[in-house]
Amino acid sequence: MSKICSNQHIHIIHLFKTINKMAASIHHSIWSLRPSSTQRSSCRSKKSISRAGFWNIVDKSNSRGQMQFGRSNYKSEPRRGMSNCKENSSTDVEFWEKLYLGMDFGTSGARYAIIDKEGIIHSEGKKDYPPVLSDGSIDWVQSWKTTLFSLLETIPVTLRSLITSISIDGTSATTLILDSKTGEALARPLLYNESCPDALPIVKSIAPSNHTVCSGSSTLCKLISWWTSNDLSKESAVLMHQADWLLWLLHGKIGVSDYNNALKVGYDPEVDSYPPWLKSQPYSHLLPTIQAPGTVIGTLKEDIRTTLGFPEDCVVCTGTTDSIAAFLAARATQPGKAVTSLGSTLAIKLMSTTRIDDARFGVYSHRLDDKWLVGGASNTGGAVLRQLFSDEQLEELSKQINPMEASSLDYYPLPAKGERFPIADPNMVPRLSPRPESDVAYLHGILESIARIEAKGYALLKELGATEVQQVFTAGGGSKNNKWTTIRERVLGLPVSQALQTEAAYGAALLALRATQ
Ligand SMILES: Nc1ncnc2c1ncn2[C@@H]1O[C@H](COP(=O)(O)OP(=O)(O)O)[C@@H](O)[C@H]1O
Ligand SMILES: O=C(CO)[C@H](O)[C@H](O)COP(=O)(O)O
């Protein structure tokens, strides 16, 4: 029944679109479905979005990024049955309105957000990665691909035909090497927090000292490790990052990336090119071509478009990394504002007028239009918590913590050996003992110790010359823990708040919107 209903809705949408195109020729749309209101008309003022003016769209969405009254939030699982149609046919979406889809592929799962040109959310959803196994280990290629298409299938059918642009963010330095002719993976993906120390001496011999690539977990180390340990024929090999590869599945043009994802393979976003010391290497032909984040690559592949009901003019654009998408979602727009992504990891991003790169501490700067996002990513964070507690236990135990009382427990919580920032040490081991009798006290000590790592990170950025942090917004799963926020505020000595939009998927949707402006 819902299928028939959805088809009817799609038909009505197309009918309105056609009529509206005719109506537009008589200058005014006579088919506005959206109740006219002063608020809406004031919000409808056109703002030009220049390269540096990206923030216009971001600022405008500041006050309107939340769900609007009466619109149901399509959370997690798709709705079933007839009610699906009623809820999905949100009649206050102007049928000729364009919508923008952002998808975030993090460590534990993927999420999507669909917004309109004012940044209002029309639908959200999420999927955990299915544990697709092949010879005993997780087949990430299959798991991500399955997640991509199952997420697309959870998008309400009535909204799909309005989606005109798609972008995706992924984990930074998560590296795939593919055959550019067949698209087949030539090796398993290497994840963002995996290290290839075997390649580090070679990287350090070709790159400037303390360059961002001089870290075992850099994309360049992963590329060189593959290059030196394979005697496969390599002339048609191409390197892609997780977000690039997922976007390629949608647009079909292999070997395209963005200057955020490409930072850790050595791309220099300041001069908008690969440096000569990298272009002269025998493997430079594997490097992807680079565009700015939110640049149209091509249209959505026809088979996907027709199967899922996306419009002919739906474009796919370059993405970014997950912590930058989280920064975009938080709409922090001034130097001194920072975003801490408290997901499986702890990634900090501080808007700075000065660029700072120092691999000795895992510090690097991403470009965001005409500004710098200085920061780094620690392996501490939610992944450690998930090893010890379920989300429900975290919620229950956190309620019993007095966040104004300092914990005397001094841990360095890591999910496994290896740390990237603010201590760059692939051999660093976790410190999570002594464990007190009380789980409340234990969790308190862990949350406070993670807060101390965060504070150390921001202090390090200041020592290295970045703009001093004034305010911290929080994104990611940990942002909903108010007790943790209070602990962090006490430890950091700064105002700390949950970002208006805590999901990186919202930032990716802003990129999709920007691509079409
Ligand atoms: N109430 C909570 N307090 C602190 N951390 C939490 C809470 N609920 C969930 N988390 C943590 O959030 C993390 C998931 O956040 P998410 O942003 O989805 O991560 P990612 O995108 O990196 O996979 C989990 O590791 C989990 O431990
Ligand atoms: O830790 C991560 C996993 O979520 C981040 O993807 C990554 O390391 C952050 O890197 P960047 O600063 O380049 O976005």
Coordinates of C-alpha atoms and ligand atoms in Angstrom, one line a residue:
M1 CA 0.0 0.0 0.0
S2 CA 2.7 2.5 0.9
K3 CA 4.5 1.7 -2.4
I4 CA 1.3 2.7 -4.3
C5 CA 0.9 5.7 -2.1
S6 CA 4.5 6.8 -2.6
N7 CA 4.2 6.4 -6.3
Q8 CA 1.1 8.6 -6.2
H9 CA 3.1 11.1 -4.3
I10 CA 5.9 11.0 -6.7
H11 CA 3.4 11.5 -9.5
I12 CA 1.9 14.5 -7.7
I13 CA 5.4 16.0 -7.1
H14 CA 6.2 15.7 -10.8
L15 CA 2.8 17.1 -11.7
F16 CA 3.4 20.1 -9.5
K17 CA 6.9 20.6 -10.8
T18 CA 5.6 20.6 -14.4
I19 CA 2.8 23.0 -13.5
N20 CA 5.1 25.1 -11.5
K21 CA 7.6 25.5 -14.4
M22 CA 4.6 26.7 -16.5
A23 CA 3.5 28.9 -13.6
A24 CA 6.9 30.3 -13.2
S25 CA 6.6 31.6 -16.8
I26 CA 3.8 33.8 -15.5
H27 CA 6.4 35.2 -13.1
H28 CA 4.8 34.1 -9.8
S29 CA 4.4 30.6 -8.7
I30 CA 0.7 30.0 -8.2
W31 CA 1.4 26.6 -6.6
S32 CA 3.2 27.6 -3.5
L33 CA 2.4 24.9 -1.0
R34 CA 4.3 26.6 1.8
P35 CA 2.1 28.9 3.9
S36 CA 3.4 32.4 3.2
S37 CA 4.7 34.0 6.3
T38 CA 6.7 37.0 7.1
Q39 CA 9.3 34.8 8.7
R40 CA 9.6 32.7 5.7
S41 CA 9.7 35.6 3.3
S42 CA 12.4 37.3 5.4
C43 CA 14.4 34.0 5.4
R44 CA 14.0 33.8 1.7
S45 CA 16.3 36.8 1.0
K46 CA 18.8 35.6 -1.5
K47 CA 22.4 35.7 -0.3
S48 CA 25.2 35.4 -2.8
I49 CA 27.6 32.6 -1.7
S50 CA 31.1 33.4 -2.8
R51 CA 34.1 31.2 -2.0
A52 CA 34.8 33.1 1.2
G53 CA 31.1 33.7 1.6
F54 CA 30.3 30.1 2.3
W55 CA 29.6 31.2 5.9
N56 CA 26.6 33.2 4.7
I57 CA 24.6 30.1 4.1
V58 CA 26.0 28.7 7.3
D59 CA 25.1 31.8 9.4
K60 CA 21.6 31.9 7.9
S61 CA 21.0 28.3 8.8
N62 CA 22.3 29.1 12.3
S63 CA 18.9 30.0 13.7
R64 CA 17.0 27.7 11.3
G65 CA 19.0 24.6 11.3
Q66 CA 16.6 22.9 13.6
M67 CA 13.6 20.8 12.6
Q68 CA 10.6 23.0 11.9
F69 CA 7.3 22.7 13.6
G70 CA 5.2 19.7 12.7
R71 CA 7.8 18.1 10.5
S72 CA 8.5 14.6 11.7
N73 CA 12.1 13.6 12.0
Y74 CA 12.8 10.4 10.0
K75 CA 15.1 8.9 12.6
S76 CA 17.0 5.6 12.2
E77 CA 14.6 3.0 10.8
P78 CA 12.2 3.9 7.8
R79 CA 8.6 4.0 8.6
R80 CA 6.3 1.2 7.5
G81 CA 2.8 0.9 6.2
M82 CA 0.2 3.6 5.2
S83 CA 1.4 5.9 8.0
N84 CA 4.7 6.1 6.0
C85 CA 3.0 7.9 3.2
K86 CA 1.3 10.4 5.5
E87 CA 4.5 11.2 7.4
N88 CA 6.6 11.1 4.2
S89 CA 4.4 13.5 2.3
S90 CA 5.4 16.4 4.4
T91 CA 3.1 18.8 2.6
D92 CA 4.9 21.9 3.7
V93 CA 7.8 21.0 1.5
E94 CA 7.4 23.1 -1.6
F95 CA 7.3 20.5 -4.3
W96 CA 9.6 22.5 -6.5
E97 CA 12.0 23.0 -3.5
K98 CA 15.4 21.5 -3.9
L99 CA 16.8 19.4 -1.1
Y100 CA 20.5 18.5 -0.3
L101 CA 21.7 15.2 1.0
G102 CA 24.8 14.9 3.2
M103 CA 26.1 11.5 4.4
D104 CA 28.7 10.9 7.2
F105 CA 30.7 7.7 7.2
G106 CA 32.3 7.6 10.7
T107 CA 34.0 4.9 12.6
S108 CA 31.0 2.9 13.9
G109 CA 28.4 3.7 11.4
A110 CA 26.9 6.1 8.8
R111 CA 24.3 8.8 9.0
Y112 CA 22.5 11.0 6.5
A113 CA 20.8 14.4 6.8
I114 CA 18.6 16.1 4.2
I115 CA 18.3 19.9 4.3
D116 CA 16.7 22.6 2.2
K117 CA 18.4 25.8 1.0
E118 CA 17.8 27.4 4.4
G119 CA 19.4 24.6 6.2
I120 CA 16.2 23.2 7.6
I121 CA 16.4 19.4 8.2
H122 CA 13.7 17.4 6.3
S123 CA 15.0 13.9 7.2
E124 CA 17.7 12.1 9.0
G125 CA 18.7 8.5 9.4
K126 CA 21.6 6.3 10.4
K127 CA 22.9 2.7 10.0
D128 CA 25.6 0.9 11.9
Y129 CA 28.1 -0.9 9.7
P130 CA 27.2 -4.5 9.1
P131 CA 30.1 -6.8 10.2
V132 CA 30.7 -8.3 6.7
L133 CA 33.4 -10.8 7.3
S134 CA 35.8 -12.3 4.8
D135 CA 38.5 -14.7 5.9
G136 CA 38.0 -13.8 9.5
S137 CA 38.3 -10.0 9.3
I138 CA 35.8 -7.2 8.5
D139 CA 35.4 -6.6 4.7
W140 CA 35.1 -2.8 5.0
V141 CA 34.6 -2.4 1.3
Q142 CA 31.5 -4.5 1.3
S143 CA 30.3 -3.1 4.7
W144 CA 30.6 0.5 3.6
K145 CA 29.0 -0.2 0.2
T146 CA 26.1 -2.1 1.8
T147 CA 25.6 0.8 4.3
L148 CA 25.7 3.4 1.5
F149 CA 22.9 1.8 -0.5
S150 CA 20.8 0.7 2.5
L151 CA 21.0 4.3 3.9
L152 CA 19.9 5.7 0.5
E153 CA 17.0 3.2 0.6
T154 CA 15.8 4.5 4.0
I155 CA 15.4 8.0 2.6
P156 CA 11.6 8.7 2.2
V157 CA 10.6 8.1 -1.4
T158 CA 8.8 11.4 -1.6
L159 CA 12.0 13.3 -0.7
R160 CA 14.3 11.5 -3.0
S161 CA 12.9 13.2 -6.1
L162 CA 13.7 16.6 -4.6
I163 CA 17.4 15.8 -3.8
T164 CA 19.5 17.7 -6.3
S165 CA 22.9 17.4 -4.7
I166 CA 24.8 14.8 -2.6
S167 CA 28.0 14.9 -0.6
I168 CA 29.8 12.5 1.7
D169 CA 32.4 12.9 4.5
G170 CA 34.5 10.1 5.7
T171 CA 37.3 9.3 8.1
S172 CA 40.5 11.0 7.3
A173 CA 43.5 9.0 5.9
T174 CA 41.3 5.9 5.5
T175 CA 43.0 4.7 2.3
L176 CA 41.9 2.4 -0.6
I177 CA 44.1 1.4 -3.5
L178 CA 42.0 0.5 -6.6
D179 CA 42.5 -0.6 -10.2
S180 CA 41.4 2.4 -12.1
K181 CA 40.2 0.2 -15.0
T182 CA 38.1 -2.2 -13.0
G183 CA 37.4 -0.3 -9.8
E184 CA 38.5 -3.4 -7.9
A185 CA 40.4 -2.9 -4.6
L186 CA 44.0 -4.0 -4.9
A187 CA 44.4 -4.3 -1.1
R188 CA 42.2 -4.1 1.9
P189 CA 41.4 -0.5 3.0
L190 CA 43.8 0.9 5.7
L191 CA 41.7 2.7 8.3
Y192 CA 42.4 6.2 9.6
N193 CA 44.1 5.0 12.8
E194 CA 46.2 2.3 11.3
S195 CA 49.9 2.9 11.0
C196 CA 52.5 1.9 8.4
P197 CA 55.7 2.6 10.3
D198 CA 57.7 0.7 7.7
A199 CA 57.2 3.5 5.3
L200 CA 58.0 6.3 7.7
P201 CA 61.7 6.5 7.0
I202 CA 61.0 6.8 3.3
V203 CA 58.4 9.5 3.9
K204 CA 60.8 11.4 6.2
S205 CA 63.5 11.2 3.5
I206 CA 61.3 13.0 0.9
A207 CA 59.1 15.3 2.8
P208 CA 60.0 18.6 4.6
S209 CA 60.7 18.0 8.3
N210 CA 57.7 17.6 10.6
H211 CA 55.4 17.7 7.5
T212 CA 51.9 16.4 8.2
V213 CA 52.7 13.2 6.2
C214 CA 55.5 12.4 8.6
S215 CA 53.2 10.2 10.7
G216 CA 52.8 6.5 10.5
S217 CA 49.0 6.9 10.1
S218 CA 49.3 9.3 7.2
T219 CA 47.9 8.4 3.8
L220 CA 51.3 8.8 2.2
C221 CA 52.8 6.2 4.6
K222 CA 50.0 3.8 3.6
L223 CA 50.5 4.5 -0.1
I224 CA 54.3 3.9 0.1
S225 CA 53.9 0.8 2.2
W226 CA 51.6 -0.6 -0.5
W227 CA 53.9 0.5 -3.3
T228 CA 57.0 -1.1 -1.7
S229 CA 55.4 -4.3 -0.7
N230 CA 53.6 -5.2 -3.9
D231 CA 55.0 -6.4 -7.2
L232 CA 51.6 -6.2 -8.8
S233 CA 51.3 -4.2 -12.0
K234 CA 50.8 -0.7 -10.7
E235 CA 50.3 1.5 -13.7
S236 CA 46.5 1.5 -13.5
A237 CA 46.4 1.8 -9.7
V238 CA 44.7 4.8 -8.1
L239 CA 44.6 6.0 -4.5
M240 CA 41.2 7.0 -3.0
H241 CA 40.0 8.0 0.4
Q242 CA 36.9 6.5 2.0
A243 CA 34.7 9.5 1.1
D244 CA 36.1 9.7 -2.4
W245 CA 35.4 6.0 -3.0
L246 CA 31.9 6.2 -1.7
L247 CA 31.2 9.2 -3.9
W248 CA 32.7 7.3 -6.9
L249 CA 30.2 4.6 -6.4
L250 CA 27.5 7.3 -7.0
H251 CA 29.1 9.3 -9.9
G252 CA 31.4 6.9 -11.6
K253 CA 34.4 9.2 -12.2
I254 CA 37.4 7.4 -10.5
G255 CA 40.3 9.2 -8.9
V256 CA 38.7 12.5 -7.7
S257 CA 39.2 13.8 -4.1
D258 CA 39.1 17.1 -2.1
Y259 CA 41.8 19.1 -0.5
N260 CA 40.8 18.1 3.0
N261 CA 40.9 14.3 2.4
A262 CA 44.1 14.8 0.4
L263 CA 46.0 16.7 3.1
K264 CA 47.5 13.6 4.7
V265 CA 48.8 12.2 1.3
G266 CA 50.8 15.5 1.0
Y267 CA 48.5 17.8 -1.0
D268 CA 49.2 21.5 -0.2
P269 CA 45.9 23.3 0.0
E270 CA 47.7 26.7 0.3
V271 CA 49.1 26.4 -3.2
D272 CA 46.3 24.1 -4.5
S273 CA 48.7 21.4 -5.8
Y274 CA 50.8 18.5 -4.9
P275 CA 54.3 19.7 -3.9
P276 CA 57.3 19.0 -6.3
W277 CA 58.9 16.5 -3.8
L278 CA 55.7 14.3 -4.2
K279 CA 55.0 14.8 -7.9
S280 CA 58.5 13.6 -8.7
Q281 CA 57.9 10.2 -7.0
P282 CA 57.4 7.0 -9.1
Y283 CA 53.9 6.5 -7.5
S284 CA 52.6 10.0 -8.1
H285 CA 50.3 8.7 -10.9
L286 CA 48.2 7.0 -8.1
L287 CA 47.4 10.4 -6.6
P288 CA 43.8 11.5 -7.2
T289 CA 42.9 14.8 -8.8
I290 CA 41.8 17.4 -6.2
Q291 CA 38.9 19.8 -6.1
A292 CA 37.6 22.0 -3.3
P293 CA 35.1 20.4 -0.9
G294 CA 31.6 20.8 -2.2
T295 CA 32.5 20.9 -5.9
V296 CA 30.3 19.2 -8.4
I297 CA 32.0 16.0 -9.9
G298 CA 29.1 14.8 -12.0
T299 CA 25.5 13.6 -12.1
L300 CA 24.3 10.6 -10.1
K301 CA 24.7 7.4 -12.0
E302 CA 21.6 6.6 -14.1
D303 CA 21.0 3.1 -12.8
I304 CA 21.1 4.4 -9.2
R305 CA 18.9 7.4 -10.0
T306 CA 16.2 5.4 -11.8
T307 CA 16.2 2.6 -9.2
L308 CA 15.9 4.9 -6.2
G309 CA 13.9 7.7 -7.7
F310 CA 16.4 10.6 -7.6
P311 CA 15.9 13.4 -10.2
E312 CA 17.9 13.6 -13.5
D313 CA 19.6 16.8 -12.4
C314 CA 20.9 15.2 -9.1
V315 CA 24.6 15.9 -8.9
V316 CA 27.3 14.4 -6.7
C317 CA 30.0 16.7 -5.3
T318 CA 33.3 16.4 -3.5
G319 CA 33.2 15.8 0.2
T320 CA 35.5 16.3 3.2
T321 CA 36.6 14.5 6.3
D322 CA 34.3 13.7 9.2
S323 CA 35.7 16.2 11.7
I324 CA 35.6 19.0 9.2
A325 CA 32.0 18.2 8.3
A326 CA 31.3 18.4 12.1
F327 CA 33.0 21.8 12.1
L328 CA 30.8 22.9 9.2
A329 CA 27.7 21.6 11.0
A330 CA 28.6 23.5 14.2
R331 CA 28.7 26.8 12.1
A332 CA 31.6 28.1 14.1
T333 CA 32.7 31.0 11.9
Q334 CA 35.3 33.1 13.8
P335 CA 38.9 32.6 14.7
G336 CA 39.1 31.3 18.2
K337 CA 36.0 29.2 17.9
A338 CA 36.7 25.4 18.0
V339 CA 34.8 22.2 17.5
T340 CA 35.7 19.0 19.4
S341 CA 34.3 15.9 17.7
L342 CA 33.6 13.4 20.5
G343 CA 32.9 10.4 18.4
S344 CA 34.8 7.1 18.5
T345 CA 37.9 9.4 18.5
L346 CA 38.6 12.9 19.9
A347 CA 39.3 15.3 17.0
I348 CA 39.7 19.0 17.6
K349 CA 39.5 21.7 15.1
L350 CA 40.3 25.4 15.9
M351 CA 39.6 28.2 13.5
S352 CA 42.9 30.1 13.3
T353 CA 44.3 32.9 11.3
T354 CA 47.7 31.1 11.2
R355 CA 48.5 27.8 9.7
I356 CA 50.3 25.3 12.0
D357 CA 51.7 21.9 10.9
D358 CA 53.9 19.8 13.2
A359 CA 54.0 16.1 12.8
R360 CA 56.0 15.8 16.1
F361 CA 52.7 16.3 17.9
G362 CA 50.2 15.2 15.3
V363 CA 49.2 18.8 14.6
Y364 CA 48.1 19.9 11.1
S365 CA 46.0 22.6 9.4
H366 CA 43.1 22.0 7.1
R367 CA 42.0 24.7 4.7
L368 CA 38.4 25.9 4.9
D369 CA 38.0 28.5 2.1
D370 CA 40.1 31.4 3.2
K371 CA 40.7 30.2 6.8
W372 CA 42.7 27.5 8.6
L373 CA 41.3 24.7 10.8
V374 CA 44.3 23.8 13.1
G375 CA 44.0 20.6 15.1
G376 CA 44.6 17.0 15.4
A377 CA 42.9 13.7 16.2
S378 CA 43.6 11.6 19.2
N379 CA 42.7 7.9 19.4
T380 CA 41.1 8.5 22.8
G381 CA 37.3 9.0 22.8
G382 CA 34.1 7.0 22.5
A383 CA 35.8 3.8 21.2
V384 CA 37.4 3.3 24.6
L385 CA 34.0 4.0 26.3
R386 CA 32.3 1.5 24.0
Q387 CA 34.8 -1.2 25.0
L388 CA 33.8 -0.8 28.7
F389 CA 30.2 0.4 28.7
S390 CA 27.1 0.3 26.5
D391 CA 25.5 3.6 25.6
E392 CA 22.7 2.9 28.1
Q393 CA 25.3 2.3 30.9
L394 CA 27.0 5.5 29.9
E395 CA 23.8 7.3 30.3
E396 CA 22.9 5.7 33.7
L397 CA 26.4 6.0 35.2
S398 CA 26.9 9.6 34.0
K399 CA 23.7 10.7 35.9
Q400 CA 25.5 9.7 39.2
I401 CA 28.7 11.7 38.4
N402 CA 29.2 15.1 40.2
P403 CA 30.9 17.0 37.3
M404 CA 32.1 19.8 39.6
E405 CA 34.2 17.4 41.6
A406 CA 37.6 16.6 40.1
S407 CA 38.5 12.9 39.7
S408 CA 41.9 12.0 41.1
L409 CA 42.1 9.0 38.7
D410 CA 44.8 9.7 36.1
Y411 CA 44.3 7.6 32.9
Y412 CA 45.3 7.8 29.3
P413 CA 42.3 6.0 27.7
L414 CA 43.1 4.4 24.4
P415 CA 41.2 1.5 22.6
A416 CA 44.6 -0.1 21.7
K417 CA 48.3 0.7 21.4
G418 CA 49.0 3.9 19.5
E419 CA 48.3 7.6 19.8
R420 CA 48.3 10.3 17.1
F421 CA 47.7 13.6 19.0
P422 CA 48.7 15.5 21.1
I423 CA 51.3 12.8 21.7
A424 CA 52.3 11.3 18.3
D425 CA 53.4 7.8 19.5
P426 CA 52.4 4.7 17.6
N427 CA 53.7 2.6 20.5
M428 CA 51.8 4.4 23.3
V429 CA 49.9 1.9 25.4
P430 CA 46.5 2.6 27.1
R431 CA 46.5 3.5 30.8
L432 CA 43.2 2.6 32.4
S433 CA 44.1 1.3 35.9
P434 CA 43.8 1.2 38.8
R435 CA 40.1 0.5 38.3
P436 CA 38.0 1.5 41.4
E437 CA 35.2 -0.6 42.8
S438 CA 32.6 1.9 41.6
D439 CA 31.8 2.1 37.9
V440 CA 30.6 5.6 38.5
A441 CA 34.0 6.7 39.8
Y442 CA 35.7 4.7 37.0
L443 CA 33.7 6.4 34.3
H444 CA 34.2 9.8 36.0
G445 CA 38.0 9.2 35.9
I446 CA 37.9 8.2 32.2
L447 CA 35.8 11.2 31.1
E448 CA 38.0 13.6 33.1
S449 CA 41.1 12.0 31.7
I450 CA 39.8 12.4 28.1
A451 CA 39.0 16.0 29.0
R452 CA 42.6 16.5 30.1
I453 CA 43.8 15.2 26.8
E454 CA 41.5 17.6 25.0
A455 CA 42.8 20.5 27.2
K456 CA 46.4 19.4 26.4
G457 CA 45.6 19.5 22.7
Y458 CA 44.2 23.1 22.8
A459 CA 47.1 24.2 25.0
L460 CA 49.6 22.7 22.5
L461 CA 47.9 24.6 19.5
K462 CA 48.4 27.8 21.4
E463 CA 52.0 27.0 22.2
L464 CA 52.6 26.4 18.5
G465 CA 51.2 29.8 17.6
A466 CA 47.6 29.1 16.6
T467 CA 44.9 31.6 17.5
E468 CA 43.9 31.1 21.2
V469 CA 40.7 29.1 21.7
Q470 CA 37.8 31.1 23.1
Q471 CA 34.9 28.8 22.9
V472 CA 34.4 25.1 22.2
F473 CA 31.4 23.5 20.4
T474 CA 30.9 19.7 20.7
A475 CA 29.9 17.3 18.0
G476 CA 29.6 13.5 17.8
G477 CA 28.0 10.9 20.1
G478 CA 29.7 12.2 23.3
S479 CA 28.2 15.7 22.8
K480 CA 24.9 14.5 24.3
N481 CA 26.5 13.8 27.7
N482 CA 25.9 17.0 29.7
K483 CA 27.9 15.8 32.7
W484 CA 30.9 15.3 30.4
T485 CA 30.4 18.8 28.9
T486 CA 30.5 20.3 32.4
I487 CA 33.6 18.3 33.3
R488 CA 35.3 19.5 30.1
E489 CA 34.2 23.1 30.8
R490 CA 35.9 22.9 34.2
V491 CA 39.1 21.2 32.9
L492 CA 39.4 23.5 29.8
G493 CA 38.4 26.7 31.7
L494 CA 36.4 27.7 28.6
P495 CA 32.7 27.9 27.6
V496 CA 31.8 24.4 26.2
S497 CA 28.5 23.7 24.6
Q498 CA 26.8 21.2 22.3
A499 CA 26.9 22.4 18.7
L500 CA 23.5 23.4 17.3
Q501 CA 24.0 20.5 14.8
T502 CA 26.1 17.7 16.3
E503 CA 26.0 15.4 13.3
A504 CA 28.8 15.6 10.6
A505 CA 26.1 14.6 8.1
Y506 CA 24.6 18.0 8.4
G507 CA 28.0 19.5 7.5
A508 CA 28.1 17.3 4.5
A509 CA 24.6 18.4 3.5
L510 CA 25.8 22.0 3.7
L511 CA 28.6 21.1 1.2
A512 CA 26.0 19.6 -1.1
L513 CA 24.0 22.8 -0.9
R514 CA 27.1 24.9 -1.5
A515 CA 28.0 22.9 -4.6
T516 CA 24.8 24.0 -6.3
Q517 CA 24.9 27.7 -5.4
Ligands
LIG1 N1 26.1 9.2 26.8 C1 27.3 9.1 26.2 N2 28.3 9.7 26.8 C2 29.6 9.6 26.3 N3 29.8 9.0 25.1 C3 28.8 8.5 24.5 C4 27.4 8.5 25.0 N4 26.6 7.8 24.1 C5 27.4 7.4 23.1 N5 28.7 7.8 23.3 C6 29.8 7.5 22.5 O1 29.7 8.0 21.2 C7 30.4 7.2 20.3 C8 29.7 7.2 18.9 O2 29.6 8.6 18.5 P1 29.6 8.8 16.9 O3 29.7 10.3 16.7 O4 28.5 8.0 16.3 O5 31.0 8.1 16.5 P2 31.7 7.8 15.1 O6 31.0 8.6 14.1 O7 33.1 8.2 15.3 O8 31.5 6.3 14.9 C9 30.5 5.9 20.8 O9 31.9 5.5 20.9 C10 29.9 6.0 22.2 O10 30.8 5.4 23.2
LIG2 O1 39.9 10.3 13.9 C1 39.1 10.3 13.0 C2 38.0 9.2 12.9 O2 36.8 9.9 13.1 C3 39.1 11.3 11.9 O3 38.6 10.9 10.7 C4 40.4 11.8 11.6 O4 41.5 11.3 12.1 C5 40.4 13.3 11.8 O5 41.2 13.8 10.8 P1 41.0 15.2 10.1 O6 41.5 16.2 11.2 O7 41.8 15.1 8.9 O8 39.5 15.4 9.8

